[in-house]
Amino acid sequence: MIRIGLLTSGGDCQALNATMRGIVKTLFHNVKDGIEIYGFEDGYQGLIYGRYREMSYGDFSGVLTRGGTILGTSRTPFKLLDTPGEDGIEKVPAMLHTYHKLNLDCLFVLGGNGSTKTANRLREEGLNVIALPKTIDNDTYGTDITFGFTSAIDIATKCIDDIHTTANSHRRVFVIEIMGHKVGWIPLYAGVAGGADVILIPEIPYDMDNVIKAIEARDSNGGRFAIIAVAEGAISKEEAAMKKKEYKKKVAARVKPSVVYDIAEEIAARTDREVRVAIPGHTQRGGQPDAMDRIFATQCGVEAAKACMDGKFGIMIAQVAGKMCHVPLEDVAGKLKYVDPDGDLVREAKALGISFGDE
Ligand code: F6P
């Protein structure tokens, strides 16, 4: 008999359910004397407050294609882990209590960076934890890919595709904000897939003079419109040179909701073009997982279940150079994986004439 806990933590994404299905199906078919499954509601909140439900194999049937998470999720900031909430609950002792009360053999945590840090903390506290790399942002260190990423690329790409007709009809410049938190994986991939003219990502600080130059060059090459794919975390060269504190202050003082509006305003002021902003927002985390996400999520689920059966804990499931593997949680927790500004796709995009605003 193996008793497992499952939780999904942080921002949701496609393929969370597909991953849990992979874990449960694998254990169900390979553990001879049965499994007991506890699903924690709303991420670590369920573990803290003892909000869980016993689940059956059947609960994971028909969820391969279902977006979101059947368990619910929430953000439980790592930096506040040792600060009791307003109700006075000490979060870490409460989580340990729930785990031990249920006599769990393993807790599977489907989460991004913050959640993986908390998973590592629980490992340090002696719990058997296996983390699985979830996030549309693809910024989890130690794995080449995360589940949610390819589905989000598809949605952002579709947004860029669909903007093309209006951009062309009206001879407009469209500035499209693409998610990714502090990294530029989704805007880079969707920008290339959607044929953006300019891609601005946090890893390559931009200069507005270069962005304007790229728009003008497109005009003089006969282009009727221009599409600028902008990461929500894009920063200018000037901002990149600032001290972290100074930059944070600048962002906090921003009147507009995000950087894309500033970029759009500056383009409108410095060119004679009509400029519009488009924001796909949380649609990028929504809907069904694409085929690649379903496959990778399933692989992660199977590998996590196998690790559990082999008694390998304190790890995160990963894929490196096309191979499924485990990485120690302590080696990856708290680190971000950034786009390499000299990586293949950036170089190839530049060779195509796509501007990153840096030159
Ligand atoms: O981490 C996924 C993500 O969608 C980021 O791309 C984005 O910055 C953030 O979550 C948005 O968070 P929230 O859902 O809390 O608005």
Coordinates of C-alpha atoms and ligand atoms in Angstrom, one line a residue:
M1 CA 0.0 0.0 0.0
I2 CA 1.3 3.5 -0.9
R3 CA -0.4 6.6 0.4
I4 CA 0.1 9.7 -1.6
G5 CA -0.8 13.4 -1.5
L6 CA -1.2 15.5 -4.6
L7 CA -1.3 19.3 -4.8
T8 CA -1.1 21.9 -7.5
S9 CA 0.4 25.2 -6.5
G10 CA 0.9 28.7 -8.0
G11 CA -0.6 29.9 -11.2
D12 CA -2.6 27.3 -13.0
C13 CA -1.8 26.1 -16.5
Q14 CA -2.8 23.5 -19.0
A15 CA -1.8 19.8 -18.3
L16 CA -2.0 19.9 -14.5
N17 CA -4.7 17.3 -14.6
A18 CA -2.9 15.3 -17.3
T19 CA 0.1 15.1 -15.0
M20 CA -1.8 13.9 -12.0
R21 CA -3.6 11.3 -14.2
G22 CA -0.1 10.1 -15.2
I23 CA 1.0 9.7 -11.6
V24 CA -2.2 8.0 -10.5
K25 CA -2.6 5.6 -13.5
T26 CA 1.0 4.5 -13.1
L27 CA 0.7 3.8 -9.4
F28 CA -2.6 2.1 -9.9
H29 CA -1.3 -0.3 -12.5
N30 CA 2.0 -1.0 -10.8
V31 CA 1.5 -1.0 -7.0
K32 CA 0.3 -4.5 -6.1
D33 CA -1.4 -3.9 -2.8
G34 CA -3.1 -0.7 -3.7
I35 CA -2.9 3.1 -3.3
E36 CA -4.6 5.7 -1.2
I37 CA -4.8 9.1 -2.8
Y38 CA -5.4 12.4 -1.0
G39 CA -6.0 15.5 -3.1
F40 CA -5.2 18.8 -1.3
E41 CA -7.4 21.7 -2.2
D42 CA -6.0 25.0 -3.5
G43 CA -2.3 24.2 -3.3
Y44 CA -0.4 24.4 0.0
Q45 CA -3.5 26.0 1.6
G46 CA -5.1 22.6 1.6
L47 CA -2.0 21.1 3.3
I48 CA -1.8 23.9 5.8
Y49 CA -5.5 23.9 6.8
G50 CA -6.1 20.2 6.3
R51 CA -8.5 20.7 3.4
Y52 CA -8.2 17.5 1.4
R53 CA -10.4 14.8 0.0
E54 CA -9.7 11.1 -0.5
M55 CA -9.8 10.4 -4.2
S56 CA -10.2 7.3 -6.4
Y57 CA -8.7 6.1 -9.6
G58 CA -11.9 7.1 -11.3
D59 CA -11.5 10.8 -10.3
F60 CA -8.6 10.9 -12.8
S61 CA -10.4 9.4 -15.7
G62 CA -11.4 11.8 -18.5
V63 CA -9.1 14.6 -17.3
L64 CA -6.3 14.3 -19.8
T65 CA -7.6 17.1 -21.9
R66 CA -9.1 19.2 -19.1
G67 CA -7.4 22.5 -18.5
G68 CA -7.1 24.2 -15.0
T69 CA -6.8 21.9 -12.0
I70 CA -9.4 19.6 -10.5
L71 CA -7.8 20.3 -7.1
G72 CA -7.8 24.1 -7.3
T73 CA -4.6 26.2 -6.7
S74 CA -3.4 29.3 -4.9
R75 CA -0.2 31.2 -4.3
T76 CA 1.5 30.7 -0.9
P77 CA 4.5 33.0 -1.1
F78 CA 7.7 31.3 0.1
K79 CA 9.0 34.4 1.7
L80 CA 6.0 34.4 4.1
L81 CA 6.3 30.7 4.9
D82 CA 7.6 31.4 8.4
T83 CA 5.3 34.4 9.1
P84 CA 2.0 33.3 10.7
G85 CA -1.1 34.5 8.9
E86 CA -3.8 36.7 10.5
D87 CA -5.2 33.5 12.0
G88 CA -1.9 32.8 13.8
I89 CA -1.4 29.5 12.0
E90 CA 2.3 28.4 11.7
K91 CA 2.3 27.2 8.1
V92 CA 5.3 24.8 8.1
P93 CA 4.3 22.9 11.3
A94 CA 0.7 22.8 10.1
M95 CA 1.8 21.2 6.8
L96 CA 4.0 18.7 8.6
H97 CA 1.1 17.9 10.9
T98 CA -1.3 17.2 8.0
Y99 CA 1.3 15.0 6.1
H100 CA 2.0 12.9 9.2
K101 CA -1.7 12.7 10.2
L102 CA -2.5 11.1 6.9
N103 CA 0.7 8.9 7.2
L104 CA 1.7 9.8 3.6
D105 CA 4.5 8.0 1.9
C106 CA 5.0 10.8 -0.6
L107 CA 3.7 14.3 -1.5
F108 CA 3.6 15.2 -5.2
V109 CA 3.9 19.0 -5.8
L110 CA 3.0 20.3 -9.2
G111 CA 4.4 23.8 -9.1
G112 CA 6.6 26.5 -10.5
N113 CA 9.6 28.2 -8.9
G114 CA 8.0 29.5 -5.7
S115 CA 6.2 26.2 -5.1
T116 CA 9.4 24.2 -5.7
K117 CA 11.2 26.3 -3.1
T118 CA 8.5 25.4 -0.6
A119 CA 8.7 21.7 -1.7
N120 CA 12.4 21.9 -0.9
R121 CA 11.7 23.3 2.5
L122 CA 9.4 20.4 3.2
R123 CA 12.1 18.0 2.1
E124 CA 14.5 19.7 4.6
E125 CA 11.8 19.1 7.2
G126 CA 12.0 15.4 6.5
L127 CA 9.0 14.9 4.2
N128 CA 9.2 12.7 1.1
V129 CA 8.5 15.1 -1.7
I130 CA 8.6 14.9 -5.5
A131 CA 8.1 18.1 -7.5
L132 CA 6.9 18.3 -11.1
P133 CA 7.8 21.2 -13.3
K134 CA 4.6 23.2 -14.0
T135 CA 4.4 26.7 -15.6
I136 CA 3.6 28.3 -18.8
D137 CA 6.6 30.5 -18.3
N138 CA 9.2 27.7 -18.9
D139 CA 11.5 29.3 -16.4
T140 CA 12.0 26.3 -14.1
Y141 CA 15.7 25.7 -13.6
G142 CA 17.0 22.2 -14.2
T143 CA 14.6 21.2 -16.9
D144 CA 14.6 22.1 -20.6
I145 CA 10.8 22.3 -20.6
T146 CA 7.8 22.7 -18.3
F147 CA 4.3 21.6 -18.8
G148 CA 2.0 24.4 -19.9
F149 CA 4.6 26.0 -22.0
T150 CA 3.8 24.7 -25.4
S151 CA 0.0 25.3 -25.0
A152 CA 0.7 28.9 -23.9
I153 CA 2.9 29.4 -27.0
D154 CA 0.0 28.2 -29.2
I155 CA -2.4 30.6 -27.6
A156 CA 0.0 33.6 -27.8
T157 CA 0.8 32.7 -31.4
K158 CA -2.9 32.5 -32.3
C159 CA -3.3 36.0 -30.8
I160 CA -0.4 37.3 -33.0
D161 CA -1.9 35.5 -36.0
D162 CA -5.3 37.0 -35.5
I163 CA -4.0 40.5 -35.0
H164 CA -2.4 40.4 -38.5
T165 CA -5.6 40.9 -40.4
T166 CA -6.6 44.1 -38.5
A167 CA -3.0 45.3 -38.5
N168 CA -2.9 44.9 -42.2
S169 CA -6.3 46.4 -42.9
H170 CA -5.6 49.5 -40.9
R171 CA -1.9 49.9 -41.5
R172 CA -1.4 49.7 -37.7
V173 CA 1.4 48.9 -35.3
F174 CA 0.2 46.4 -32.7
V175 CA 2.0 46.0 -29.4
I176 CA 1.1 42.6 -28.0
E177 CA 1.8 41.8 -24.3
I178 CA 2.8 38.2 -23.7
M179 CA 3.1 36.5 -20.4
G180 CA 6.3 35.0 -18.9
H181 CA 6.9 36.8 -15.7
K182 CA 10.6 37.7 -15.5
V183 CA 11.6 35.6 -18.6
G184 CA 11.0 35.8 -22.3
W185 CA 10.4 32.2 -23.4
I186 CA 6.8 32.5 -24.5
P187 CA 7.2 35.8 -26.3
L188 CA 10.4 34.5 -28.1
Y189 CA 8.7 31.3 -29.3
A190 CA 5.3 32.9 -30.1
G191 CA 7.0 35.9 -31.7
V192 CA 8.9 33.6 -34.1
A193 CA 5.9 31.3 -34.7
G194 CA 3.6 34.3 -35.3
G195 CA 6.0 36.3 -37.5
A196 CA 6.4 39.3 -35.2
D197 CA 8.6 42.1 -36.5
V198 CA 10.0 43.0 -33.1
I199 CA 10.4 40.8 -30.0
L200 CA 11.2 42.4 -26.7
I201 CA 12.2 40.1 -23.8
P202 CA 13.7 40.8 -20.4
E203 CA 17.0 39.0 -21.2
I204 CA 17.7 41.4 -24.0
P205 CA 17.1 45.0 -22.9
Y206 CA 15.8 47.3 -25.6
D207 CA 16.4 50.8 -26.8
M208 CA 13.3 52.6 -28.1
D209 CA 15.5 54.2 -30.9
N210 CA 16.1 50.6 -32.2
V211 CA 12.4 49.7 -32.0
I212 CA 11.5 52.8 -34.0
K213 CA 14.2 52.1 -36.5
A214 CA 12.8 48.6 -37.0
I215 CA 9.3 49.9 -37.6
E216 CA 10.6 52.5 -40.1
A217 CA 12.7 49.9 -41.9
R218 CA 9.6 47.7 -42.2
D219 CA 7.7 50.7 -43.7
S220 CA 10.4 51.4 -46.2
N221 CA 10.4 47.7 -47.2
G222 CA 6.8 48.0 -48.1
G223 CA 5.2 46.5 -44.9
R224 CA 1.7 47.9 -44.2
F225 CA 1.9 47.0 -40.5
A226 CA 4.2 46.0 -37.7
I227 CA 3.7 43.5 -34.9
I228 CA 5.7 44.0 -31.7
A229 CA 5.6 41.0 -29.3
V230 CA 6.5 42.3 -25.8
A231 CA 7.2 40.2 -22.8
E232 CA 5.3 41.5 -19.7
G233 CA 8.7 41.8 -18.1
A234 CA 10.5 43.5 -20.9
I235 CA 13.0 46.2 -19.8
S236 CA 14.8 49.0 -21.6
K237 CA 18.6 49.3 -21.5
E238 CA 18.2 52.4 -19.2
E239 CA 16.1 50.3 -16.8
A240 CA 18.5 47.4 -16.9
A241 CA 21.3 49.7 -15.8
M242 CA 19.3 50.8 -12.8
K243 CA 19.8 49.4 -9.3
K244 CA 17.1 46.8 -8.5
K245 CA 15.5 49.0 -5.9
E246 CA 15.4 52.0 -8.3
Y247 CA 13.8 49.9 -11.0
K248 CA 11.2 48.5 -8.6
K249 CA 10.3 52.0 -7.6
K250 CA 9.9 53.0 -11.2
V251 CA 7.6 50.0 -11.9
A252 CA 5.6 50.8 -8.8
A253 CA 5.1 54.4 -9.9
R254 CA 3.9 53.4 -13.4
V255 CA 0.5 54.9 -14.0
K256 CA -0.4 52.6 -16.9
P257 CA -1.1 48.9 -16.2
S258 CA 2.1 47.6 -17.8
V259 CA 5.1 48.3 -20.0
V260 CA 3.3 47.7 -23.3
Y261 CA 1.3 50.9 -22.9
D262 CA 4.5 53.0 -22.4
I263 CA 6.0 51.4 -25.5
A264 CA 2.8 51.9 -27.6
E265 CA 2.6 55.6 -26.5
E266 CA 6.2 56.2 -27.4
I267 CA 5.8 54.6 -30.8
A268 CA 2.7 56.7 -31.5
A269 CA 4.5 59.9 -30.4
R270 CA 7.6 59.2 -32.5
T271 CA 6.0 57.9 -35.7
D272 CA 3.0 58.9 -37.7
R273 CA 1.5 55.4 -37.2
E274 CA -1.7 54.4 -35.5
V275 CA -0.8 52.1 -32.6
R276 CA -2.9 49.7 -30.6
V277 CA -2.2 47.4 -27.7
A278 CA -3.5 43.8 -27.5
I279 CA -3.3 41.6 -24.4
P280 CA -4.2 37.9 -24.5
G281 CA -3.5 37.8 -20.7
H282 CA -4.7 34.8 -18.8
T283 CA -6.1 33.1 -21.9
Q284 CA -2.5 32.0 -22.3
R285 CA -3.0 29.7 -19.2
G286 CA -6.4 28.6 -20.2
G287 CA -8.2 25.8 -22.2
Q288 CA -7.1 22.4 -23.1
P289 CA -3.4 21.3 -23.1
D290 CA -2.0 20.8 -26.6
A291 CA -0.7 17.4 -27.7
M292 CA 3.0 18.1 -26.7
D293 CA 1.9 19.3 -23.2
R294 CA -0.2 16.2 -22.7
I295 CA 2.7 14.0 -23.7
F296 CA 5.3 15.8 -21.5
A297 CA 2.8 15.9 -18.6
T298 CA 2.1 12.2 -18.9
Q299 CA 5.9 11.5 -19.0
C300 CA 6.4 13.6 -15.9
G301 CA 3.6 11.8 -14.1
V302 CA 4.9 8.3 -15.0
E303 CA 8.5 9.2 -14.0
A304 CA 7.3 10.7 -10.7
A305 CA 5.3 7.6 -9.9
K306 CA 8.2 5.4 -10.7
A307 CA 10.5 7.5 -8.5
C308 CA 8.0 7.1 -5.7
M309 CA 7.8 3.3 -6.1
D310 CA 11.6 3.3 -6.1
G311 CA 11.8 5.3 -2.9
K312 CA 13.5 8.3 -4.6
F313 CA 12.4 11.5 -3.0
G314 CA 13.6 15.1 -2.7
I315 CA 13.7 15.4 -6.4
M316 CA 12.1 17.3 -9.3
I317 CA 11.2 15.4 -12.5
A318 CA 12.9 17.0 -15.5
Q319 CA 13.7 16.7 -19.2
V320 CA 17.3 17.4 -20.2
A321 CA 18.4 17.1 -23.8
G322 CA 15.3 15.1 -24.6
K323 CA 15.8 12.6 -21.8
M324 CA 13.5 12.3 -18.8
C325 CA 15.5 12.4 -15.5
H326 CA 15.5 13.6 -11.9
V327 CA 17.3 16.6 -10.4
P328 CA 17.8 17.1 -6.7
L329 CA 15.4 19.7 -5.4
E330 CA 18.1 21.5 -3.5
D331 CA 20.0 22.1 -6.7
V332 CA 17.1 23.7 -8.5
A333 CA 14.9 25.4 -5.9
G334 CA 14.9 29.2 -6.1
K335 CA 16.8 29.4 -9.4
L336 CA 15.3 30.7 -12.7
K337 CA 16.0 29.5 -16.2
Y338 CA 16.5 32.5 -18.6
V339 CA 16.5 32.7 -22.3
D340 CA 20.1 32.7 -23.6
P341 CA 20.5 36.0 -25.5
D342 CA 23.0 34.2 -27.8
G343 CA 21.0 31.0 -28.1
D344 CA 20.0 29.4 -31.4
L345 CA 16.5 30.8 -31.7
V346 CA 17.5 34.3 -30.9
R347 CA 20.3 34.2 -33.4
E348 CA 18.0 32.6 -36.1
A349 CA 15.3 35.2 -35.4
K350 CA 17.8 38.0 -35.8
A351 CA 19.0 36.4 -39.1
L352 CA 15.4 36.6 -40.3
G353 CA 15.4 40.3 -39.6
I354 CA 13.4 40.3 -36.4
S355 CA 14.6 43.1 -34.1
F356 CA 15.1 42.6 -30.3
G357 CA 15.5 46.3 -29.9
D358 CA 19.1 45.8 -28.7
E359 CA 20.9 46.9 -31.9
Ligands
F6P1 O1 3.5 32.2 -13.8 C1 2.5 32.2 -14.7 C2 1.9 33.6 -14.9 O2 0.9 33.5 -15.8 C3 3.0 34.6 -15.3 O3 3.3 34.5 -16.7 C4 2.3 35.9 -14.9 O4 3.3 36.9 -14.7 C5 1.6 35.5 -13.7 O5 1.5 34.1 -13.7 C6 0.3 36.1 -13.5 O6 -0.2 35.8 -12.2 P1 -1.6 36.0 -11.7 O7 -2.4 34.8 -12.2 O8 -1.5 35.9 -10.2 O9 -2.2 37.3 -12.2

